[in-house]
Short mmCIF file of C-alpha atoms and ligand atoms in Angstrom, two decimals:
data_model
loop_
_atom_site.label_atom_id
_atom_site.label_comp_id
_atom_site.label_asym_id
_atom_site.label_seq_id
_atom_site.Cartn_x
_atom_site.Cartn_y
_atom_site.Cartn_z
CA UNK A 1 11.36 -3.85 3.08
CA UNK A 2 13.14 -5.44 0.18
CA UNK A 3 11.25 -7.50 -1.43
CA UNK A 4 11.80 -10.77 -3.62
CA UNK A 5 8.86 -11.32 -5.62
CA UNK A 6 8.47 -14.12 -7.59
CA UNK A 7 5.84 -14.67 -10.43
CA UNK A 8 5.76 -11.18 -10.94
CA UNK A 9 5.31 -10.81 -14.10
CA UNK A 10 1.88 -13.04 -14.17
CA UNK A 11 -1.62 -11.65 -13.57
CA UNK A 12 -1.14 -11.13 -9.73
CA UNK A 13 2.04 -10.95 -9.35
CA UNK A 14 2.20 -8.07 -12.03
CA UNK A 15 -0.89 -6.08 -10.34
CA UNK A 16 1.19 -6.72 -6.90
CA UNK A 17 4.43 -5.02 -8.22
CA UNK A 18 2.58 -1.85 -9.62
CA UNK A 19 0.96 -1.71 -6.13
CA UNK A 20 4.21 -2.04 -4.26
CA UNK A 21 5.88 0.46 -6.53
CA UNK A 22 2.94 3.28 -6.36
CA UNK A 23 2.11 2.63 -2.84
CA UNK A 24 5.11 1.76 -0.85
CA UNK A 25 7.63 4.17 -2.70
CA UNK A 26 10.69 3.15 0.41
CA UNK A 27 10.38 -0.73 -0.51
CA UNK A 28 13.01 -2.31 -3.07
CA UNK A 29 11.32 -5.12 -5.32
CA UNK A 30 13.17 -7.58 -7.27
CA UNK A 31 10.81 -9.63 -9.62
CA UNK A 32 12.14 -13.19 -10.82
CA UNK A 33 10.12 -14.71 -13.21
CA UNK A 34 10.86 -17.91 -15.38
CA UNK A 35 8.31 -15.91 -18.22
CA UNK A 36 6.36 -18.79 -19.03
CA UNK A 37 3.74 -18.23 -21.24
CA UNK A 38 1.95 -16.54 -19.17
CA UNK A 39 4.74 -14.54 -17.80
CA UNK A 40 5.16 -11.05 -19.72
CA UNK A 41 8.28 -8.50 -18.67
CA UNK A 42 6.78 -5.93 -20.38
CA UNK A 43 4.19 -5.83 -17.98
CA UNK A 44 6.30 -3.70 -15.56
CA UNK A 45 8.29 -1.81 -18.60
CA UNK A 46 7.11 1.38 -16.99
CA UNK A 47 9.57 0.57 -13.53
CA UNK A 48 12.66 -0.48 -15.32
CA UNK A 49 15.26 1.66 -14.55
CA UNK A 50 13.79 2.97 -11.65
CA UNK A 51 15.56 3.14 -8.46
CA UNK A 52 15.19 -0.22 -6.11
CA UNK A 53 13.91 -2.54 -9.12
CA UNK A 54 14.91 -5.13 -10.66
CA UNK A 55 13.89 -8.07 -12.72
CA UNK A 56 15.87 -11.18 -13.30
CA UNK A 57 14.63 -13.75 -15.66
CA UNK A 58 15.00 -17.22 -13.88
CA UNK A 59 13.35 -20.54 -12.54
CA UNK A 60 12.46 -20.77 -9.18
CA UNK A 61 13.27 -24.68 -9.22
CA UNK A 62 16.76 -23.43 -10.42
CA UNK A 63 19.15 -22.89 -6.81
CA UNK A 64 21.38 -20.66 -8.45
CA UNK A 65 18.78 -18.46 -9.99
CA UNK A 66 17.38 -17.77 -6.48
CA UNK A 67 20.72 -16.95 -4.87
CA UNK A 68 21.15 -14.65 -6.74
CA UNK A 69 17.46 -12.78 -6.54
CA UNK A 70 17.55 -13.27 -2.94
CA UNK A 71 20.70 -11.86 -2.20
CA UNK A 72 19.60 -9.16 0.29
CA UNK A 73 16.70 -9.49 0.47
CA UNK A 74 14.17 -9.30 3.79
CA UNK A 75 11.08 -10.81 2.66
CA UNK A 76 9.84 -12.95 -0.45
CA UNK A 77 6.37 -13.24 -1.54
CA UNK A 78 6.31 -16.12 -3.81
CA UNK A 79 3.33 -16.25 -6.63
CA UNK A 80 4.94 -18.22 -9.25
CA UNK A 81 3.33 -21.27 -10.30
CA UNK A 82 1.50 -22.92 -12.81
CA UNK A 83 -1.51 -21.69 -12.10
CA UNK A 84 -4.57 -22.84 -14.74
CA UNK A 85 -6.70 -25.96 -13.79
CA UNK A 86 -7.60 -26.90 -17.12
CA UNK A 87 -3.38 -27.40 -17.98
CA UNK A 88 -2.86 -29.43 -14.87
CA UNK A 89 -5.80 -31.72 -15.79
CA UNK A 90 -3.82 -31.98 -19.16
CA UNK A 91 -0.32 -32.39 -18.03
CA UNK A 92 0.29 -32.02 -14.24
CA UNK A 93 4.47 -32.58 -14.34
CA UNK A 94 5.29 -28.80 -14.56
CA UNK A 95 2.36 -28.01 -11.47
CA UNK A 96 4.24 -30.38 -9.62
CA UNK A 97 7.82 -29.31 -10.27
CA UNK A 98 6.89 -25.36 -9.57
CA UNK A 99 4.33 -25.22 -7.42
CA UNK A 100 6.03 -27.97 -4.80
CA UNK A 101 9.90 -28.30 -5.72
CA UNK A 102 10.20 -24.65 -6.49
CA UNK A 103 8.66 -23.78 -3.18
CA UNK A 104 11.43 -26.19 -1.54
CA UNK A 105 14.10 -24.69 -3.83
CA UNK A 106 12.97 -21.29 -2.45
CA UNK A 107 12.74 -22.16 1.34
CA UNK A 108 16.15 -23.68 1.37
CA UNK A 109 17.90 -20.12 -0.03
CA UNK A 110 15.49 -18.36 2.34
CA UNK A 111 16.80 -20.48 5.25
CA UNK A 112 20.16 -19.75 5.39
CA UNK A 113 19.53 -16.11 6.36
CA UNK A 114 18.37 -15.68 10.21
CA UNK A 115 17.60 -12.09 9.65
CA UNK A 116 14.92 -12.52 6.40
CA UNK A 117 11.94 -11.27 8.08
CA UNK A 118 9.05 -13.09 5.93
CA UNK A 119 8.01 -16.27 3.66
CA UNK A 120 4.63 -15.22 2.11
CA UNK A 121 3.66 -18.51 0.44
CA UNK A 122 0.34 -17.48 -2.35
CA UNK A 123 -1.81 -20.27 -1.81
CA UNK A 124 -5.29 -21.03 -2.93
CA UNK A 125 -8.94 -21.24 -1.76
CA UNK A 126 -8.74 -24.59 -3.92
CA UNK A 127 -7.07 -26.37 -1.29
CA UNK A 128 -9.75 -26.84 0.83
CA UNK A 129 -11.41 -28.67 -1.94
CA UNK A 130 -15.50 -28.36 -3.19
CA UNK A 131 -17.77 -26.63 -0.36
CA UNK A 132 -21.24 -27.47 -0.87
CA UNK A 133 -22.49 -25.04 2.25
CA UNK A 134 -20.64 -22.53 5.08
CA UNK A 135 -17.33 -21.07 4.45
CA UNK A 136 -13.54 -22.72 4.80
CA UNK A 137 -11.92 -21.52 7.90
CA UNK A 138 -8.24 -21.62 8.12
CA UNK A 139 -8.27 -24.75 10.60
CA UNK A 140 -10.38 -26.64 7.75
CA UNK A 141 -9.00 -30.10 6.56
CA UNK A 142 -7.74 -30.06 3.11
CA UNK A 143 -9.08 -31.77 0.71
CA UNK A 144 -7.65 -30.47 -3.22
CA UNK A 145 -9.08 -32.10 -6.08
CA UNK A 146 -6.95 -31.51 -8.81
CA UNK A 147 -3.58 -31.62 -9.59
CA UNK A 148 -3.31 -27.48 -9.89
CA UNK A 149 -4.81 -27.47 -6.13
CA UNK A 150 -3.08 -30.67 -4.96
CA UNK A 151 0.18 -29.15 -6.05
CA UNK A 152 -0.34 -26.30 -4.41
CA UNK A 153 -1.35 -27.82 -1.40
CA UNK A 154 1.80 -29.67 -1.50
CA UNK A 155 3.85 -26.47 -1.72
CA UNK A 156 1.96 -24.32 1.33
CA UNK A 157 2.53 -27.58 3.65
CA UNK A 158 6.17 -27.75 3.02
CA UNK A 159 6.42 -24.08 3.59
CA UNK A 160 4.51 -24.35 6.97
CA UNK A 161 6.83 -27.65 7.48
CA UNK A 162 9.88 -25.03 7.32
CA UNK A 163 8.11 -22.66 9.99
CA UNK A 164 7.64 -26.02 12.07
CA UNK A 165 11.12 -27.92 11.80
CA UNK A 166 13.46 -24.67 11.58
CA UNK A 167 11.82 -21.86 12.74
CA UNK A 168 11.33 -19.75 9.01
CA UNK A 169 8.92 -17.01 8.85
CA UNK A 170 6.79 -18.67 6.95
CA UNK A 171 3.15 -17.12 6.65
CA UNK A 172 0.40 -18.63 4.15
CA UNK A 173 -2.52 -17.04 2.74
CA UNK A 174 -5.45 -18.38 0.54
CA UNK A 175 -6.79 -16.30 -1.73
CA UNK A 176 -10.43 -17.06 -3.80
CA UNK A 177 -10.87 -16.01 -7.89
CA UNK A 178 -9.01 -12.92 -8.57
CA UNK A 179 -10.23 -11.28 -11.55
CA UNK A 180 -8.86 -7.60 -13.17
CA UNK A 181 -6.24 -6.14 -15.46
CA UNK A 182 -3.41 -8.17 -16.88
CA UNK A 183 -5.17 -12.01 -16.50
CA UNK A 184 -3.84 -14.60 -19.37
CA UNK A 185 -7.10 -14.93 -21.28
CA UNK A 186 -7.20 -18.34 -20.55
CA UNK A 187 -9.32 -17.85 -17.49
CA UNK A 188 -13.15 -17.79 -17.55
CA UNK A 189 -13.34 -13.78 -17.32
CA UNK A 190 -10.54 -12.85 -19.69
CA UNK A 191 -11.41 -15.62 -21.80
CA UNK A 192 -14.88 -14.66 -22.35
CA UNK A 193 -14.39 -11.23 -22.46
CA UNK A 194 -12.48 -11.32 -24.95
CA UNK A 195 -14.07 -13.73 -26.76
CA UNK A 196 -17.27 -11.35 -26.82
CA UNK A 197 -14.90 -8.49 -28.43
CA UNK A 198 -14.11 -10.87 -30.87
CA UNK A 199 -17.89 -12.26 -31.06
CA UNK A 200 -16.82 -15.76 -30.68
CA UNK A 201 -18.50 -18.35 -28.26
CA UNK A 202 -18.53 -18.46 -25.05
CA UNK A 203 -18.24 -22.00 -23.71
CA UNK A 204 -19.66 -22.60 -20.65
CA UNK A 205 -18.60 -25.70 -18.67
CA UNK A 206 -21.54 -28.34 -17.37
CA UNK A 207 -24.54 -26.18 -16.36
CA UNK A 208 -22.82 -23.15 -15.60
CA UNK A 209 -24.07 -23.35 -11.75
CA UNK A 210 -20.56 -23.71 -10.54
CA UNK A 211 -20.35 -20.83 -8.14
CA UNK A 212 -16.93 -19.02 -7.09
CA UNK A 213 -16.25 -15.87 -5.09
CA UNK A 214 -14.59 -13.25 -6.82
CA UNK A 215 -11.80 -10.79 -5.92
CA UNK A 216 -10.95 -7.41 -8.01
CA UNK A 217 -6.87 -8.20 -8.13
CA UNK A 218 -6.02 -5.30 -5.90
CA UNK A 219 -7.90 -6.09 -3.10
CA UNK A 220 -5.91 -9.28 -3.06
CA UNK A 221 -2.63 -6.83 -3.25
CA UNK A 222 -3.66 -4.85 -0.99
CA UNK A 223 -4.70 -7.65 1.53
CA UNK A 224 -1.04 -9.20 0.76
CA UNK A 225 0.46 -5.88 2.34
CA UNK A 226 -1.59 -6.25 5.53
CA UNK A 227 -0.48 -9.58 5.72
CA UNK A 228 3.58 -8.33 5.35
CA UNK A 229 3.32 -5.92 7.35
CA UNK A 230 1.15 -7.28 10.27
CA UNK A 231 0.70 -10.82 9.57
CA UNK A 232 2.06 -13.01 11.91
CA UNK A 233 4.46 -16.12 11.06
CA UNK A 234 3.06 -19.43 11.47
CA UNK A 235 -0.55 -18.16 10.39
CA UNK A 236 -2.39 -18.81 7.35
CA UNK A 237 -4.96 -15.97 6.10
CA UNK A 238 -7.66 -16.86 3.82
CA UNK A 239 -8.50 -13.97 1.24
CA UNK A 240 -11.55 -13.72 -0.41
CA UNK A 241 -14.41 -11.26 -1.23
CA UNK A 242 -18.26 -12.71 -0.31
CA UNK A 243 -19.24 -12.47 -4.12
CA UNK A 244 -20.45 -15.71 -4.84
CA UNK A 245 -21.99 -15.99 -8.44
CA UNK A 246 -22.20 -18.87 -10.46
CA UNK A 247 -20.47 -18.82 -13.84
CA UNK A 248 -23.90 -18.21 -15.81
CA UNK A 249 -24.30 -14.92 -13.09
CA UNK A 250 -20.52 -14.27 -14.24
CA UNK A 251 -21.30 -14.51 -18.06
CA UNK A 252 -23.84 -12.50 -17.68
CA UNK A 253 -22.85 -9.92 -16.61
CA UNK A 254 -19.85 -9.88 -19.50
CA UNK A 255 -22.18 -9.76 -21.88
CA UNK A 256 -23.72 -6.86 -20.52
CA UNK A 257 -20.87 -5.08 -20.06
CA UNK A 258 -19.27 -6.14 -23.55
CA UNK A 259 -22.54 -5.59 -25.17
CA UNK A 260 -22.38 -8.94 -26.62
CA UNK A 261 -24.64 -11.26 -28.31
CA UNK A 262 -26.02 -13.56 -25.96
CA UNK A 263 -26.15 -16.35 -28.33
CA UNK A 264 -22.70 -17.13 -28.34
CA UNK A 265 -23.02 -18.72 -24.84
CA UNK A 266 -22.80 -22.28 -25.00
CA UNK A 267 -22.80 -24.61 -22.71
CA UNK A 268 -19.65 -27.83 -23.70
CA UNK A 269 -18.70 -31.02 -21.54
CA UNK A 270 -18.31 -30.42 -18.02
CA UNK A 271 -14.35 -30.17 -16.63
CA UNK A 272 -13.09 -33.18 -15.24
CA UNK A 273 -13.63 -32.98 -11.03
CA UNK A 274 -15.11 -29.73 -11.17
CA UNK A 275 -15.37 -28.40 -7.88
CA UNK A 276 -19.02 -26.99 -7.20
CA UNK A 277 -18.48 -24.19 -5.16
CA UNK A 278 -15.60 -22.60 -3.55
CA UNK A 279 -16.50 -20.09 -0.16
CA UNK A 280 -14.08 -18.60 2.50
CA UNK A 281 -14.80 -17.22 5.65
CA UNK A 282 -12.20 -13.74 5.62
CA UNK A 283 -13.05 -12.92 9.08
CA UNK A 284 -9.46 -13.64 10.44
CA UNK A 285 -8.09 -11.26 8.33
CA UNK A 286 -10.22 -8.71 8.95
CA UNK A 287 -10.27 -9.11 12.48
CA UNK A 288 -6.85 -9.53 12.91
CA UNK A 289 -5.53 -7.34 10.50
CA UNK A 290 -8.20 -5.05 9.76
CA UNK A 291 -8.10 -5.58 5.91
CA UNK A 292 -11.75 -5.14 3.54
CA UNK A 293 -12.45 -5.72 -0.01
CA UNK A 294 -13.25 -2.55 -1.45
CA UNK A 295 -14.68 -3.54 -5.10
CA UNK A 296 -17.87 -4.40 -5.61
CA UNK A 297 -18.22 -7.05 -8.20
CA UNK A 298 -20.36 -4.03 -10.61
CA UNK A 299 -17.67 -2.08 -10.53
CA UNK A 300 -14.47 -4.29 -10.63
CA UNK A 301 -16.45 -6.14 -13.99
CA UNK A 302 -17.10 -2.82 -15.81
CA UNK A 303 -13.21 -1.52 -14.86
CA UNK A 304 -11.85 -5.05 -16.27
CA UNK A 305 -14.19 -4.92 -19.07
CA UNK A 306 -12.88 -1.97 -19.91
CA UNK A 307 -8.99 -2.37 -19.23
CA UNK A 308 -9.62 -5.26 -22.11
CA UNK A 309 -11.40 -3.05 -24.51
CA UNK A 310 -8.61 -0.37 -24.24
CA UNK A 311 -5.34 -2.64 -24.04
CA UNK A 312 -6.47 -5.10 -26.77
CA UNK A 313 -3.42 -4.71 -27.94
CA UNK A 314 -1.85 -6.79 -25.14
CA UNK A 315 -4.34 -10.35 -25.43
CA UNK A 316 -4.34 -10.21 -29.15
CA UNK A 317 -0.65 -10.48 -29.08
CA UNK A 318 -1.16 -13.56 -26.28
CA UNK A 319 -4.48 -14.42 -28.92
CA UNK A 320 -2.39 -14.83 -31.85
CA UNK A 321 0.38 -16.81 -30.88
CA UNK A 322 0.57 -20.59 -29.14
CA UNK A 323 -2.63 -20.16 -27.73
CA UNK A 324 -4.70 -20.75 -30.86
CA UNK A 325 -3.08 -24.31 -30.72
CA UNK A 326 -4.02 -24.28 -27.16
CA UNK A 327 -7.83 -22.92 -27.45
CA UNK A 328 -7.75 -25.37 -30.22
CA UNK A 329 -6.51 -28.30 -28.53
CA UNK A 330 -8.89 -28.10 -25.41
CA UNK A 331 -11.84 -26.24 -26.82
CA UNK A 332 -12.59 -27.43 -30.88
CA UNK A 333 -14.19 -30.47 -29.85
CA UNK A 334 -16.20 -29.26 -26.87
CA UNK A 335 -17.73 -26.76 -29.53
CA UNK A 336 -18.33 -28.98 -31.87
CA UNK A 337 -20.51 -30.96 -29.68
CA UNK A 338 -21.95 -28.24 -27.72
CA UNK A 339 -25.76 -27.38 -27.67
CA UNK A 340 -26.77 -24.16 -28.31
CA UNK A 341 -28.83 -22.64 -25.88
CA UNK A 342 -30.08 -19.23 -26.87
P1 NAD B 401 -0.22 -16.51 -13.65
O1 NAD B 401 -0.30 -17.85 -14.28
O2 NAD B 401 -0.86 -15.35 -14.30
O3 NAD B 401 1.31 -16.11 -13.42
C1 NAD B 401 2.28 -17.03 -12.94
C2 NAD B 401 3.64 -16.37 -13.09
O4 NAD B 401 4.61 -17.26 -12.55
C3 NAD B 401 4.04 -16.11 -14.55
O5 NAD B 401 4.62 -14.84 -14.67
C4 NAD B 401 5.05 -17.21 -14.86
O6 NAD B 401 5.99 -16.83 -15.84
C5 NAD B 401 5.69 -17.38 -13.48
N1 NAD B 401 6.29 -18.72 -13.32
C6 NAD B 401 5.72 -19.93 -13.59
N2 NAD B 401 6.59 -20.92 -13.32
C7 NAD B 401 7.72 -20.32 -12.83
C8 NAD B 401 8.97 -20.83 -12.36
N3 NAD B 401 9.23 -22.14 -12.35
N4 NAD B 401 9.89 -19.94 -11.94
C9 NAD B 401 9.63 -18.60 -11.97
N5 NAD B 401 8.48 -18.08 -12.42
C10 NAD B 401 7.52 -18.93 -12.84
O7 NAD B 401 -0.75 -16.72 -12.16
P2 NAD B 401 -1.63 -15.77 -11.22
O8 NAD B 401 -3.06 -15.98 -11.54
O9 NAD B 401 -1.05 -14.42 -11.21
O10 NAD B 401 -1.37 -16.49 -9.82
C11 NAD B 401 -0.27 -16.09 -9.01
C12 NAD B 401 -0.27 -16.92 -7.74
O11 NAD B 401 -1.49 -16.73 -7.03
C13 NAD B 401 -0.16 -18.43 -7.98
O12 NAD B 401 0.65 -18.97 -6.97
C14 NAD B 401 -1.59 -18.92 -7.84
O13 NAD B 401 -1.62 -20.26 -7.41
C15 NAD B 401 -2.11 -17.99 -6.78
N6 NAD B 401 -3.56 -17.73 -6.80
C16 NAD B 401 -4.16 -17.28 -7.95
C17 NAD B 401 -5.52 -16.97 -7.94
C18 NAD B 401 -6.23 -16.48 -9.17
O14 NAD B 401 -7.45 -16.37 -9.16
N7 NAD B 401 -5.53 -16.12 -10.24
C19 NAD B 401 -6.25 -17.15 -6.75
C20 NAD B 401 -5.61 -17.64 -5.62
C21 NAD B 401 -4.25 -17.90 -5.65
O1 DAU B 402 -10.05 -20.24 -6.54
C1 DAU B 402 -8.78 -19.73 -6.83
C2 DAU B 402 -8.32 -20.27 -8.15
O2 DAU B 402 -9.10 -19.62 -9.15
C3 DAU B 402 -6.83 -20.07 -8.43
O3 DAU B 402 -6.10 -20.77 -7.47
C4 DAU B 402 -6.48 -20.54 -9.84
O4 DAU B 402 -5.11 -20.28 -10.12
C5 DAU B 402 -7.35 -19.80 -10.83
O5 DAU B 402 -7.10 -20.28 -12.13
C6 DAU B 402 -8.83 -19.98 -10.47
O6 DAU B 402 -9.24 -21.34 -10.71
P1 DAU B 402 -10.64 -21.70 -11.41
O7 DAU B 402 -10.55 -23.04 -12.00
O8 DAU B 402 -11.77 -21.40 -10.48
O9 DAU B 402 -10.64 -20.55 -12.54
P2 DAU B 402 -11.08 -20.57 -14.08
O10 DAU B 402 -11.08 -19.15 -14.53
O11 DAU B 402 -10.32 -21.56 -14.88
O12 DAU B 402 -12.59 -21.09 -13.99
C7 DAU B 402 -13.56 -20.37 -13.25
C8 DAU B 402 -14.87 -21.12 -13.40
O13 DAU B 402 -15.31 -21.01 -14.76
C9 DAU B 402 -14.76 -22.61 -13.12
O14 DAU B 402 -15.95 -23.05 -12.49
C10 DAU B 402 -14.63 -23.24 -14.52
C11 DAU B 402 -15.45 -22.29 -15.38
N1 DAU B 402 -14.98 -22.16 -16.78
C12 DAU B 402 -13.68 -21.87 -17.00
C13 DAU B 402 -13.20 -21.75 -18.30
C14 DAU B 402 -11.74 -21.45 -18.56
C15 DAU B 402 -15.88 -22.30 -17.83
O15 DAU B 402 -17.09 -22.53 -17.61
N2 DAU B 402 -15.41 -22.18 -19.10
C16 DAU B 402 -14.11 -21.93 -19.39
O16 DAU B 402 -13.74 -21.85 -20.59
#
């Protein structure tokens, strides 16, 4: 296999690389990656220079960067996309222009090769909207509430549109909240995690009963392999894990593992459309392709937890830089007005 991975210097993407490389030692892997902000190269330092990698800076809305990283290659898997529900609520042009025109930009290159083998779009449990009881199955209406999930949803359709109107190899899966090494700490577990290092508050959105099911990042990569290597075209997987907490279980727990002060929890203004509850039903995949989550949430918390406390190094950097005027710009005033609850 040689692959095109895009986004692969994010949180997933850059977890799915190191995977690849470690565990699939015959594949070639070329990462393209616009390096947003939360894009980092250095991520993967330890593979440059190795023998079937390479990593091309570039746009995946840009045609000519994607020529060029496709050029021979079987199979793309494409995570990149703007990917934090709080931005899109703030500014949804650049979800729209990744997550849907980029997919377009790279369906067209993929296209014009008959022999490319696989289109792995990276979609998201989000799609399917709030779930107030059950489990999504794959044959579930959609229903995304946001403009991070209705972008999305916009870019897995037009990839599925591709397997419908010219035959591309298009497969689809939807994966539920990753969490693990390597997440921009803009995301509840990063976030608060290392906000507890730094023993600054934790702000809980609305009554922190807002319940997601969480997957340790390489279960996702390693249910992304099943799906390239015996997926079949035409099929959307969902990906998920069964550990439903709510963001108070979640918060929790990081204070236990952090050892933490409990009073810095507080709870600020609810996000705008906050879905409830998010819940797959995995039992395509694991029927089909005989894939299982092998983390239990205990563990994968204490091994993130602890990936912070010894690479601090790498979110202080992110900490220090334009994300104080972020954190600032969508947090100061939630604080401010937030009750304390401990
Ligand atoms: P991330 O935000 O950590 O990383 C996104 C990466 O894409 C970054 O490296 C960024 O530089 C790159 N990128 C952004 N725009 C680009 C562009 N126009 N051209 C090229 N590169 C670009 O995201 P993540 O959490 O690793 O998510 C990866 C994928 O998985 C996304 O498609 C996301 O929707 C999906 N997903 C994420 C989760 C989750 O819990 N994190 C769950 C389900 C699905
Ligand atoms: O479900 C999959 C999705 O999971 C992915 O498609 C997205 O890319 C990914 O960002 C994630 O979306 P969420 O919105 O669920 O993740 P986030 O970490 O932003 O929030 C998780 C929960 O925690 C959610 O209910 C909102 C809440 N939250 C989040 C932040 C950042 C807080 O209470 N406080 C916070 O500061």
């Amino acid at each position: 296999m040689n692959l095109l991975v895009t986004g692969g210097a994010g949180f997933i993407g850059t977890n799915f690389v190191r995977y690849i490389m470690n565990r699939r030692p015959g594949w070639a892997v070329t990462v393209l990656d616009k390096l947003t902000y939360a894009g980092r190269r250095e991520n993967l330092s330890e593979f440059e220079g190795s023998p079937g990698y390479r990593f091309i800076q570039g746009d995946i809305c840009d045609p000519e960067a994607v020529r060029e990283a496709m050029d021979g290659c079987s199979g793309v898997v494409n995570f990149a996309a703007e990917t934090h529900v709080d931005r899109s609520i703030d500014d949804p042009s650049s979800f729209v222009k990744t997550d849907v025109e980029g997919v377009r930009v790279l369906l067209e290159e993929f296209r014009k090769e008959d022999s490319r083998k696989m289109f792995l779009q990276i979609s998201t449990d989000e799609v399917y909207g709030s779930v107030e009881n059950g489990r999504s199955g794959e044959g579930d209406p959609l229903c995304p509430r946001s403009p991070y999930s209705a972008s999305k949803a916009g870019g897995e359709l037009l990839a599925m549109s591709y397997f419908t109107t010219f035959g591309v190899p298009v497969t689809v899966t939807r994966a539920s909240n990753n969490y693990g090494p390597y997440q921009y700490p803009e995301k509840l577990i990063p976030l608060f995690i290392t906000n507890a290092f730094e023993a600054e508050k934790l702000p809980l959105y609305g009554d922190g009963g807002n319940m997601r099911d969480w997957l340790f990042v390489d279960d996702h990569c390693s249910a992304l392999v099943a799906v390239l290597e015996r997926g079949r075209p035409g099929h959307i997987y969902n990906v998920g894990d069964g550990q439903e907490l709510t963001n108070t279980e979640v918060t929790t727990a990081i204070i236990e593992a952090t050892g933490a002060d409990g009073n810095l929890v507080r709870h600020v203004e609810d996000r705008l459309g906050h879905d409830r509850r998010y819940a797959v039903d995995i039992s395509k995949l694991q029927r089909e392709l005989g894939w299982k989550p092998e983390t239990d949430f205990a563990t994968g918390i204490s091994a993130t937890v602890n990936w912070y406390r010894e690479n601090s190094r790498w979110w202080k950097s992110i900490k220090s830089g334009e994300f104080r005027e972020y954190y600032r710009k969508m947090y100061s005033e939630k604080l401010e007005n937030s009750e304390r609850i401990r």
